[in-house]
Every structure is written in structure tokens, then in C-alpha cells.
């Protein structure tokens, strides 16, 4: 019959107490080594995160991005879609307390966030046709192989895009029946970074000033800092 010997069997003249002591020593060494590695890795990760944050702050302080010039407004009236009028109103509000010749708070532009929820399918179709036109122009495939041609084989892709442009332009006509309304949000972009900082201090601190659009004076227009790149104004 076969004789099976455990690898933990005693070797030579060593006592079982010696083997048990060696195993306990190895277990203790493994435990303390694991604890040391865990603590060291945790502390190193905290230090690395702190260095990343410090590097990010230093980079941001020495490099200008679009977010350094922009604020976000919420609570605007849905029908406030005239960017020129909105810019003039904001310019009037922001320059209060400054000399007329002071351009610190000069508003460079306003970009309105439109609510096109009901037209998502139309917008997706327009984008798809534009992309296909670019790909056809780059020679990736011929127009006959486009999705637009498959859906409406009797129409030219360029004509469809031209009609899309006319239709989309009508969405932004203030007095049109098919106009788009604002989502109540907009980005305001300043010409100088100091303008943004001044308005943050005026409107975003506790107990700061409040904005009220003349067409909806009972609703407060809130001002928020922009930490990411806004859409172009």
C-alpha cells in the first residue's frame, strides 16, 4: 500500500514545538509585512493625491482657460432668447458700483441653453446628415450608400442639409411659431477674469446681491461658478 506523508511531517529530530514556533514566526512576519505595505501604500496614495491637487492649482493659476471667464446663470425666463438684450441687461447689472469707463466687468458674450427636448429626433437627424456629408466629401463612401439616400432616395443630400439649415434657423426666430425656448440657463462670458471674480464675490457669497430679470421680477436668477469649459459664446 502507498504511504502518504504530509509535507508538515516532522523532519529529522526537530520537535513539533520547534515547527509550530517557526510557523507562528512566519505568520507574524507576514502579518506585519502586510500591515506595513498597506499603511505605506495608503500614505503614499494620499501624498500623491495632494501633489496632484497642488499641481492642478498651480497649473490653473498660471494658465487661463475659458472657465476663468465664464459664469452660469439659472432661473432665466423661458422666453428670454435674445442674446443681445440679455447681454445688455447683464452689462447694466454687473457694472453697478463701477465707474462707467471701467471695463473690468465687461460682458463679452452670452450663450443661451435652449430646450430642444421635443426636437431631439430632428436634431439627431440633422447631425447625422451633416456627418454623412462630411464623410462623402472626404471620399469615405459615395452618397448612394448614405442613410439619408436610403430613407429618401429621390432627394439629394445637399438639398436635405440646406432644408435642415432653413428649418433650424426658424427655431431661433423670436416671433416664429416654431421657435425654441430657453431652458432657463445661460453662460455669460467676461472679457477679463477680474470681472468673473468680482461677480462671484457679489452674487455667490452668502448674503450677496440677487438678480431679477425684468420680465420675471419675482424669480431670482442665480449665479454659479463654472468649473468646466462652457460652450463657446
PDB file of C-alpha atoms in Angstrom:
ATOM      1  CA  UNK A   1       0.000   0.000   0.000  1.00  0.00           C
ATOM      2  CA  UNK A   2       1.097   3.587  -0.668  1.00  0.00           C
ATOM      3  CA  UNK A   3       2.396   5.630   2.227  1.00  0.00           C
ATOM      4  CA  UNK A   4       1.277   9.262   2.147  1.00  0.00           C
ATOM      5  CA  UNK A   5       3.493  11.669   4.087  1.00  0.00           C
ATOM      6  CA  UNK A   6       2.274  15.151   4.866  1.00  0.00           C
ATOM      7  CA  UNK A   7       4.634  17.997   3.935  1.00  0.00           C
ATOM      8  CA  UNK A   8       4.156  19.180   7.517  1.00  0.00           C
ATOM      9  CA  UNK A   9       5.520  15.971   8.869  1.00  0.00           C
ATOM     10  CA  UNK A  10       8.447  16.301  11.284  1.00  0.00           C
ATOM     11  CA  UNK A  11      11.866  16.113   9.714  1.00  0.00           C
ATOM     12  CA  UNK A  12      14.780  14.568  11.466  1.00  0.00           C
ATOM     13  CA  UNK A  13      14.998  15.233  15.136  1.00  0.00           C
ATOM     14  CA  UNK A  14      13.053  18.537  15.187  1.00  0.00           C
ATOM     15  CA  UNK A  15      10.356  18.737  17.778  1.00  0.00           C
ATOM     16  CA  UNK A  16       6.782  19.692  16.961  1.00  0.00           C
ATOM     17  CA  UNK A  17       7.127  22.738  19.194  1.00  0.00           C
ATOM     18  CA  UNK A  18      10.010  23.959  17.020  1.00  0.00           C
ATOM     19  CA  UNK A  19       7.965  23.570  13.856  1.00  0.00           C
ATOM     20  CA  UNK A  20       4.985  25.321  15.454  1.00  0.00           C
ATOM     21  CA  UNK A  21       7.200  28.180  16.602  1.00  0.00           C
ATOM     22  CA  UNK A  22       8.615  28.617  13.081  1.00  0.00           C
ATOM     23  CA  UNK A  23       5.132  28.668  11.573  1.00  0.00           C
ATOM     24  CA  UNK A  24       3.971  31.264  14.096  1.00  0.00           C
ATOM     25  CA  UNK A  25       7.019  33.395  13.380  1.00  0.00           C
ATOM     26  CA  UNK A  26       6.313  33.213   9.638  1.00  0.00           C
ATOM     27  CA  UNK A  27       2.650  34.118  10.203  1.00  0.00           C
ATOM     28  CA  UNK A  28       3.622  37.083  12.394  1.00  0.00           C
ATOM     29  CA  UNK A  29       6.166  38.261   9.822  1.00  0.00           C
ATOM     30  CA  UNK A  30       3.581  38.004   7.018  1.00  0.00           C
ATOM     31  CA  UNK A  31       1.008  39.901   9.081  1.00  0.00           C
ATOM     32  CA  UNK A  32       3.301  42.771   9.987  1.00  0.00           C
ATOM     33  CA  UNK A  33       4.662  42.926   6.447  1.00  0.00           C
ATOM     34  CA  UNK A  34       1.127  43.168   5.025  1.00  0.00           C
ATOM     35  CA  UNK A  35       0.181  45.882   7.526  1.00  0.00           C
ATOM     36  CA  UNK A  36       3.348  47.814   6.701  1.00  0.00           C
ATOM     37  CA  UNK A  37       2.709  47.599   2.958  1.00  0.00           C
ATOM     38  CA  UNK A  38      -0.946  48.624   3.379  1.00  0.00           C
ATOM     39  CA  UNK A  39      -0.134  51.643   5.543  1.00  0.00           C
ATOM     40  CA  UNK A  40       2.759  52.681   3.286  1.00  0.00           C
ATOM     41  CA  UNK A  41       0.646  52.402   0.137  1.00  0.00           C
ATOM     42  CA  UNK A  42      -2.220  54.322   1.754  1.00  0.00           C
ATOM     43  CA  UNK A  43       0.051  57.150   2.902  1.00  0.00           C
ATOM     44  CA  UNK A  44       1.765  57.241  -0.496  1.00  0.00           C
ATOM     45  CA  UNK A  45      -1.602  57.488  -2.276  1.00  0.00           C
ATOM     46  CA  UNK A  46      -2.634  60.403  -0.029  1.00  0.00           C
ATOM     47  CA  UNK A  47       0.656  62.146  -0.729  1.00  0.00           C
ATOM     48  CA  UNK A  48       0.274  61.527  -4.464  1.00  0.00           C
ATOM     49  CA  UNK A  49      -3.271  62.920  -4.418  1.00  0.00           C
ATOM     50  CA  UNK A  50      -2.093  66.016  -2.560  1.00  0.00           C
ATOM     51  CA  UNK A  51       0.689  66.539  -5.089  1.00  0.00           C
ATOM     52  CA  UNK A  52      -1.818  66.181  -7.933  1.00  0.00           C
ATOM     53  CA  UNK A  53      -4.127  68.765  -6.366  1.00  0.00           C
ATOM     54  CA  UNK A  54      -1.233  71.161  -5.782  1.00  0.00           C
ATOM     55  CA  UNK A  55      -0.021  70.729  -9.363  1.00  0.00           C
ATOM     56  CA  UNK A  56      -3.552  71.320 -10.660  1.00  0.00           C
ATOM     57  CA  UNK A  57      -3.905  74.525  -8.627  1.00  0.00           C
ATOM     58  CA  UNK A  58      -0.506  75.780  -9.779  1.00  0.00           C
ATOM     59  CA  UNK A  59      -1.295  74.984 -13.403  1.00  0.00           C
ATOM     60  CA  UNK A  60      -4.694  76.675 -13.200  1.00  0.00           C
ATOM     61  CA  UNK A  61      -3.223  79.760 -11.575  1.00  0.00           C
ATOM     62  CA  UNK A  62      -0.602  80.134 -14.314  1.00  0.00           C
ATOM     63  CA  UNK A  63      -2.787  79.167 -17.316  1.00  0.00           C
ATOM     64  CA  UNK A  64      -6.061  80.721 -18.421  1.00  0.00           C
ATOM     65  CA  UNK A  65      -8.966  78.609 -19.646  1.00  0.00           C
ATOM     66  CA  UNK A  66     -12.483  79.501 -20.806  1.00  0.00           C
ATOM     67  CA  UNK A  67     -13.897  78.647 -17.382  1.00  0.00           C
ATOM     68  CA  UNK A  68     -11.829  81.504 -15.896  1.00  0.00           C
ATOM     69  CA  UNK A  69     -14.033  83.955 -17.787  1.00  0.00           C
ATOM     70  CA  UNK A  70     -17.488  82.374 -17.504  1.00  0.00           C
ATOM     71  CA  UNK A  71     -20.387  82.197 -15.066  1.00  0.00           C
ATOM     72  CA  UNK A  72     -23.568  80.153 -15.317  1.00  0.00           C
ATOM     73  CA  UNK A  73     -26.992  81.705 -14.808  1.00  0.00           C
ATOM     74  CA  UNK A  74     -30.099  79.721 -13.878  1.00  0.00           C
ATOM     75  CA  UNK A  75     -33.683  80.839 -13.403  1.00  0.00           C
ATOM     76  CA  UNK A  76     -33.901  82.983 -16.522  1.00  0.00           C
ATOM     77  CA  UNK A  77     -37.331  83.358 -18.186  1.00  0.00           C
ATOM     78  CA  UNK A  78     -38.050  80.769 -20.880  1.00  0.00           C
ATOM     79  CA  UNK A  79     -38.750  83.450 -23.462  1.00  0.00           C
ATOM     80  CA  UNK A  80     -35.504  85.364 -22.808  1.00  0.00           C
ATOM     81  CA  UNK A  81     -33.819  84.176 -26.019  1.00  0.00           C
ATOM     82  CA  UNK A  82     -32.447  87.437 -27.385  1.00  0.00           C
ATOM     83  CA  UNK A  83     -28.747  87.218 -26.579  1.00  0.00           C
ATOM     84  CA  UNK A  84     -28.138  90.878 -27.381  1.00  0.00           C
ATOM     85  CA  UNK A  85     -30.868  92.078 -24.999  1.00  0.00           C
ATOM     86  CA  UNK A  86     -29.723  89.623 -22.331  1.00  0.00           C
ATOM     87  CA  UNK A  87     -26.148  90.796 -22.670  1.00  0.00           C
ATOM     88  CA  UNK A  88     -27.179  94.472 -22.356  1.00  0.00           C
ATOM     89  CA  UNK A  89     -29.248  93.715 -19.244  1.00  0.00           C
ATOM     90  CA  UNK A  90     -26.414  91.774 -17.616  1.00  0.00           C
ATOM     91  CA  UNK A  91     -23.940  94.508 -18.508  1.00  0.00           C
ATOM     92  CA  UNK A  92     -26.154  97.050 -16.780  1.00  0.00           C
ATOM     93  CA  UNK A  93     -26.471  94.882 -13.664  1.00  0.00           C
ATOM     94  CA  UNK A  94     -22.790  93.966 -13.455  1.00  0.00           C
ATOM     95  CA  UNK A  95     -21.416  97.479 -13.892  1.00  0.00           C
ATOM     96  CA  UNK A  96     -23.363  98.854 -10.935  1.00  0.00           C
ATOM     97  CA  UNK A  97     -20.885 100.172  -8.429  1.00  0.00           C
ATOM     98  CA  UNK A  98     -18.140 100.583 -11.030  1.00  0.00           C
ATOM     99  CA  UNK A  99     -17.081 103.652 -12.966  1.00  0.00           C
ATOM    100  CA  UNK A 100     -18.609 103.898 -16.409  1.00  0.00           C
ATOM    101  CA  UNK A 101     -15.187 103.823 -18.027  1.00  0.00           C
ATOM    102  CA  UNK A 102     -14.126 100.770 -16.017  1.00  0.00           C
ATOM    103  CA  UNK A 103     -14.138  97.713 -18.298  1.00  0.00           C
ATOM    104  CA  UNK A 104     -13.422  95.187 -15.546  1.00  0.00           C
ATOM    105  CA  UNK A 105     -16.913  93.689 -15.718  1.00  0.00           C
ATOM    106  CA  UNK A 106     -17.412  93.995 -19.449  1.00  0.00           C
ATOM    107  CA  UNK A 107     -19.613  91.178 -20.737  1.00  0.00           C
ATOM    108  CA  UNK A 108     -18.069  89.701 -23.863  1.00  0.00           C
ATOM    109  CA  UNK A 109     -20.946  87.424 -24.800  1.00  0.00           C
ATOM    110  CA  UNK A 110     -23.893  85.324 -23.695  1.00  0.00           C
ATOM    111  CA  UNK A 111     -24.663  81.757 -24.749  1.00  0.00           C
ATOM    112  CA  UNK A 112     -28.213  80.573 -24.079  1.00  0.00           C
ATOM    113  CA  UNK A 113     -29.036  76.971 -23.289  1.00  0.00           C
ATOM    114  CA  UNK A 114     -32.071  76.064 -25.385  1.00  0.00           C
ATOM    115  CA  UNK A 115     -34.612  73.410 -24.526  1.00  0.00           C
ATOM    116  CA  UNK A 116     -34.921  71.194 -27.608  1.00  0.00           C
ATOM    117  CA  UNK A 117     -36.376  68.170 -25.825  1.00  0.00           C
ATOM    118  CA  UNK A 118     -39.312  67.992 -28.226  1.00  0.00           C
ATOM    119  CA  UNK A 119     -36.974  68.140 -31.217  1.00  0.00           C
ATOM    120  CA  UNK A 120     -34.343  65.590 -30.235  1.00  0.00           C
ATOM    121  CA  UNK A 121     -35.180  63.310 -33.157  1.00  0.00           C
ATOM    122  CA  UNK A 122     -34.960  66.212 -35.624  1.00  0.00           C
ATOM    123  CA  UNK A 123     -31.620  67.373 -34.214  1.00  0.00           C
ATOM    124  CA  UNK A 124     -30.194  63.843 -34.314  1.00  0.00           C
ATOM    125  CA  UNK A 125     -31.274  63.507 -37.943  1.00  0.00           C
ATOM    126  CA  UNK A 126     -29.681  66.837 -38.885  1.00  0.00           C
ATOM    127  CA  UNK A 127     -26.423  65.898 -37.181  1.00  0.00           C
ATOM    128  CA  UNK A 128     -26.419  62.504 -38.914  1.00  0.00           C
ATOM    129  CA  UNK A 129     -26.859  64.106 -42.338  1.00  0.00           C
ATOM    130  CA  UNK A 130     -24.105  66.641 -41.663  1.00  0.00           C
ATOM    131  CA  UNK A 131     -21.714  63.879 -40.624  1.00  0.00           C
ATOM    132  CA  UNK A 132     -22.568  61.847 -43.714  1.00  0.00           C
ATOM    133  CA  UNK A 133     -21.964  64.886 -45.929  1.00  0.00           C
ATOM    134  CA  UNK A 134     -18.510  65.378 -44.413  1.00  0.00           C
ATOM    135  CA  UNK A 135     -17.676  61.692 -44.884  1.00  0.00           C
ATOM    136  CA  UNK A 136     -18.878  61.778 -48.510  1.00  0.00           C
ATOM    137  CA  UNK A 137     -16.780  64.876 -49.171  1.00  0.00           C
ATOM    138  CA  UNK A 138     -13.743  63.092 -47.701  1.00  0.00           C
ATOM    139  CA  UNK A 139     -14.295  60.160 -50.035  1.00  0.00           C
ATOM    140  CA  UNK A 140     -15.098  57.560 -47.393  1.00  0.00           C
ATOM    141  CA  UNK A 141     -18.086  56.390 -49.446  1.00  0.00           C
ATOM    142  CA  UNK A 142     -20.465  57.659 -52.101  1.00  0.00           C
ATOM    143  CA  UNK A 143     -23.738  59.440 -51.454  1.00  0.00           C
ATOM    144  CA  UNK A 144     -25.760  56.480 -52.671  1.00  0.00           C
ATOM    145  CA  UNK A 145     -24.561  54.499 -49.665  1.00  0.00           C
ATOM    146  CA  UNK A 146     -25.677  57.052 -47.067  1.00  0.00           C
ATOM    147  CA  UNK A 147     -28.552  56.554 -44.646  1.00  0.00           C
ATOM    148  CA  UNK A 148     -30.219  59.695 -45.996  1.00  0.00           C
ATOM    149  CA  UNK A 149     -30.240  58.237 -49.511  1.00  0.00           C
ATOM    150  CA  UNK A 150     -31.732  55.004 -48.214  1.00  0.00           C
ATOM    151  CA  UNK A 151     -34.518  56.864 -46.417  1.00  0.00           C
ATOM    152  CA  UNK A 152     -35.286  59.296 -49.251  1.00  0.00           C
ATOM    153  CA  UNK A 153     -33.612  58.045 -52.456  1.00  0.00           C
ATOM    154  CA  UNK A 154     -35.211  60.742 -54.620  1.00  0.00           C
ATOM    155  CA  UNK A 155     -33.586  63.634 -52.756  1.00  0.00           C
ATOM    156  CA  UNK A 156     -30.029  64.975 -52.820  1.00  0.00           C
ATOM    157  CA  UNK A 157     -28.137  65.019 -49.530  1.00  0.00           C
ATOM    158  CA  UNK A 158     -27.030  68.623 -50.073  1.00  0.00           C
ATOM    159  CA  UNK A 159     -30.645  69.717 -50.599  1.00  0.00           C
ATOM    160  CA  UNK A 160     -31.712  67.937 -47.412  1.00  0.00           C
ATOM    161  CA  UNK A 161     -28.980  69.701 -45.435  1.00  0.00           C
ATOM    162  CA  UNK A 162     -29.986  73.043 -46.964  1.00  0.00           C
ATOM    163  CA  UNK A 163     -33.567  72.480 -45.826  1.00  0.00           C
ATOM    164  CA  UNK A 164     -32.290  71.465 -42.388  1.00  0.00           C
ATOM    165  CA  UNK A 165     -30.443  74.776 -42.093  1.00  0.00           C
ATOM    166  CA  UNK A 166     -33.542  76.764 -43.036  1.00  0.00           C
ATOM    167  CA  UNK A 167     -35.642  74.842 -40.534  1.00  0.00           C
ATOM    168  CA  UNK A 168     -33.087  75.179 -37.750  1.00  0.00           C
ATOM    169  CA  UNK A 169     -32.748  78.899 -38.442  1.00  0.00           C
ATOM    170  CA  UNK A 170     -36.504  79.274 -37.954  1.00  0.00           C
ATOM    171  CA  UNK A 171     -36.178  77.780 -34.476  1.00  0.00           C
ATOM    172  CA  UNK A 172     -34.258  80.877 -33.368  1.00  0.00           C
ATOM    173  CA  UNK A 173     -36.657  83.451 -34.819  1.00  0.00           C
ATOM    174  CA  UNK A 174     -38.146  85.286 -31.841  1.00  0.00           C
ATOM    175  CA  UNK A 175     -41.577  85.740 -33.367  1.00  0.00           C
ATOM    176  CA  UNK A 176     -41.752  82.395 -35.158  1.00  0.00           C
ATOM    177  CA  UNK A 177     -44.375  79.774 -34.417  1.00  0.00           C
ATOM    178  CA  UNK A 178     -41.722  77.065 -34.298  1.00  0.00           C
ATOM    179  CA  UNK A 179     -39.258  78.925 -32.084  1.00  0.00           C
ATOM    180  CA  UNK A 180     -37.124  77.294 -29.420  1.00  0.00           C
ATOM    181  CA  UNK A 181     -37.411  78.480 -25.838  1.00  0.00           C
ATOM    182  CA  UNK A 182     -34.686  78.791 -23.276  1.00  0.00           C
ATOM    183  CA  UNK A 183     -34.051  76.126 -20.681  1.00  0.00           C
ATOM    184  CA  UNK A 184     -33.618  78.937 -18.169  1.00  0.00           C
ATOM    185  CA  UNK A 185     -29.846  78.537 -18.170  1.00  0.00           C
ATOM    186  CA  UNK A 186     -27.151  80.548 -19.909  1.00  0.00           C
ATOM    187  CA  UNK A 187     -23.417  81.148 -19.837  1.00  0.00           C
ATOM    188  CA  UNK A 188     -22.125  84.686 -19.534  1.00  0.00           C
ATOM    189  CA  UNK A 189     -18.534  85.292 -20.613  1.00  0.00           C
ATOM    190  CA  UNK A 190     -16.491  88.260 -19.406  1.00  0.00           C
ATOM    191  CA  UNK A 191     -13.714  89.968 -21.273  1.00  0.00           C
ATOM    192  CA  UNK A 192     -11.490  89.922 -18.185  1.00  0.00           C
ATOM    193  CA  UNK A 193     -11.001  87.318 -15.471  1.00  0.00           C
ATOM    194  CA  UNK A 194     -11.308  90.028 -12.852  1.00  0.00           C
ATOM    195  CA  UNK A 195     -14.895  90.561 -13.967  1.00  0.00           C
ATOM    196  CA  UNK A 196     -15.837  86.996 -13.157  1.00  0.00           C
ATOM    197  CA  UNK A 197     -14.137  87.152  -9.764  1.00  0.00           C
ATOM    198  CA  UNK A 198     -15.922  90.395  -8.908  1.00  0.00           C
ATOM    199  CA  UNK A 199     -19.337  88.982  -9.829  1.00  0.00           C
ATOM    200  CA  UNK A 200     -18.663  85.758  -7.933  1.00  0.00           C
ATOM    201  CA  UNK A 201     -17.943  87.821  -4.867  1.00  0.00           C
ATOM    202  CA  UNK A 202     -21.049  89.956  -5.386  1.00  0.00           C
ATOM    203  CA  UNK A 203     -23.628  87.270  -6.148  1.00  0.00           C
ATOM    204  CA  UNK A 204     -22.329  83.897  -4.914  1.00  0.00           C
ATOM    205  CA  UNK A 205     -21.312  84.666  -1.345  1.00  0.00           C
ATOM    206  CA  UNK A 206     -23.831  84.215   1.462  1.00  0.00           C
ATOM    207  CA  UNK A 207     -25.986  87.271   1.741  1.00  0.00           C
ATOM    208  CA  UNK A 208     -24.875  88.521  -1.659  1.00  0.00           C
ATOM    209  CA  UNK A 209     -26.870  90.530  -4.155  1.00  0.00           C
ATOM    210  CA  UNK A 210     -29.709  88.989  -6.162  1.00  0.00           C
ATOM    211  CA  UNK A 211     -30.520  89.203  -9.856  1.00  0.00           C
ATOM    212  CA  UNK A 212     -34.086  89.543 -11.139  1.00  0.00           C
ATOM    213  CA  UNK A 213     -34.902  89.654 -14.827  1.00  0.00           C
ATOM    214  CA  UNK A 214     -37.353  92.472 -15.662  1.00  0.00           C
ATOM    215  CA  UNK A 215     -39.787  90.095 -17.385  1.00  0.00           C
ATOM    216  CA  UNK A 216     -39.953  87.876 -14.270  1.00  0.00           C
ATOM    217  CA  UNK A 217     -39.083  90.078 -11.279  1.00  0.00           C
ATOM    218  CA  UNK A 218     -40.483  87.582  -8.770  1.00  0.00           C
ATOM    219  CA  UNK A 219     -37.956  84.871  -9.765  1.00  0.00           C
ATOM    220  CA  UNK A 220     -34.349  85.115  -8.653  1.00  0.00           C
ATOM    221  CA  UNK A 221     -31.685  84.481 -11.275  1.00  0.00           C
ATOM    222  CA  UNK A 222     -28.944  82.521  -9.557  1.00  0.00           C
ATOM    223  CA  UNK A 223     -25.259  82.854 -10.429  1.00  0.00           C
ATOM    224  CA  UNK A 224     -22.972  79.815 -10.348  1.00  0.00           C
ATOM    225  CA  UNK A 225     -19.274  79.340 -10.826  1.00  0.00           C
ATOM    226  CA  UNK A 226     -18.137  77.432 -13.916  1.00  0.00           C
ATOM    227  CA  UNK A 227     -15.511  74.788 -13.226  1.00  0.00           C
ATOM    228  CA  UNK A 228     -15.517  73.138 -16.657  1.00  0.00           C
ATOM    229  CA  UNK A 229     -15.198  74.518 -20.168  1.00  0.00           C
ATOM    230  CA  UNK A 230     -18.508  76.129 -21.242  1.00  0.00           C
ATOM    231  CA  UNK A 231     -19.844  76.222 -24.746  1.00  0.00           C
ATOM    232  CA  UNK A 232     -18.493  78.986 -26.928  1.00  0.00           C
ATOM    233  CA  UNK A 233     -20.247  82.325 -26.747  1.00  0.00           C
TER     234      UNK A 233
END
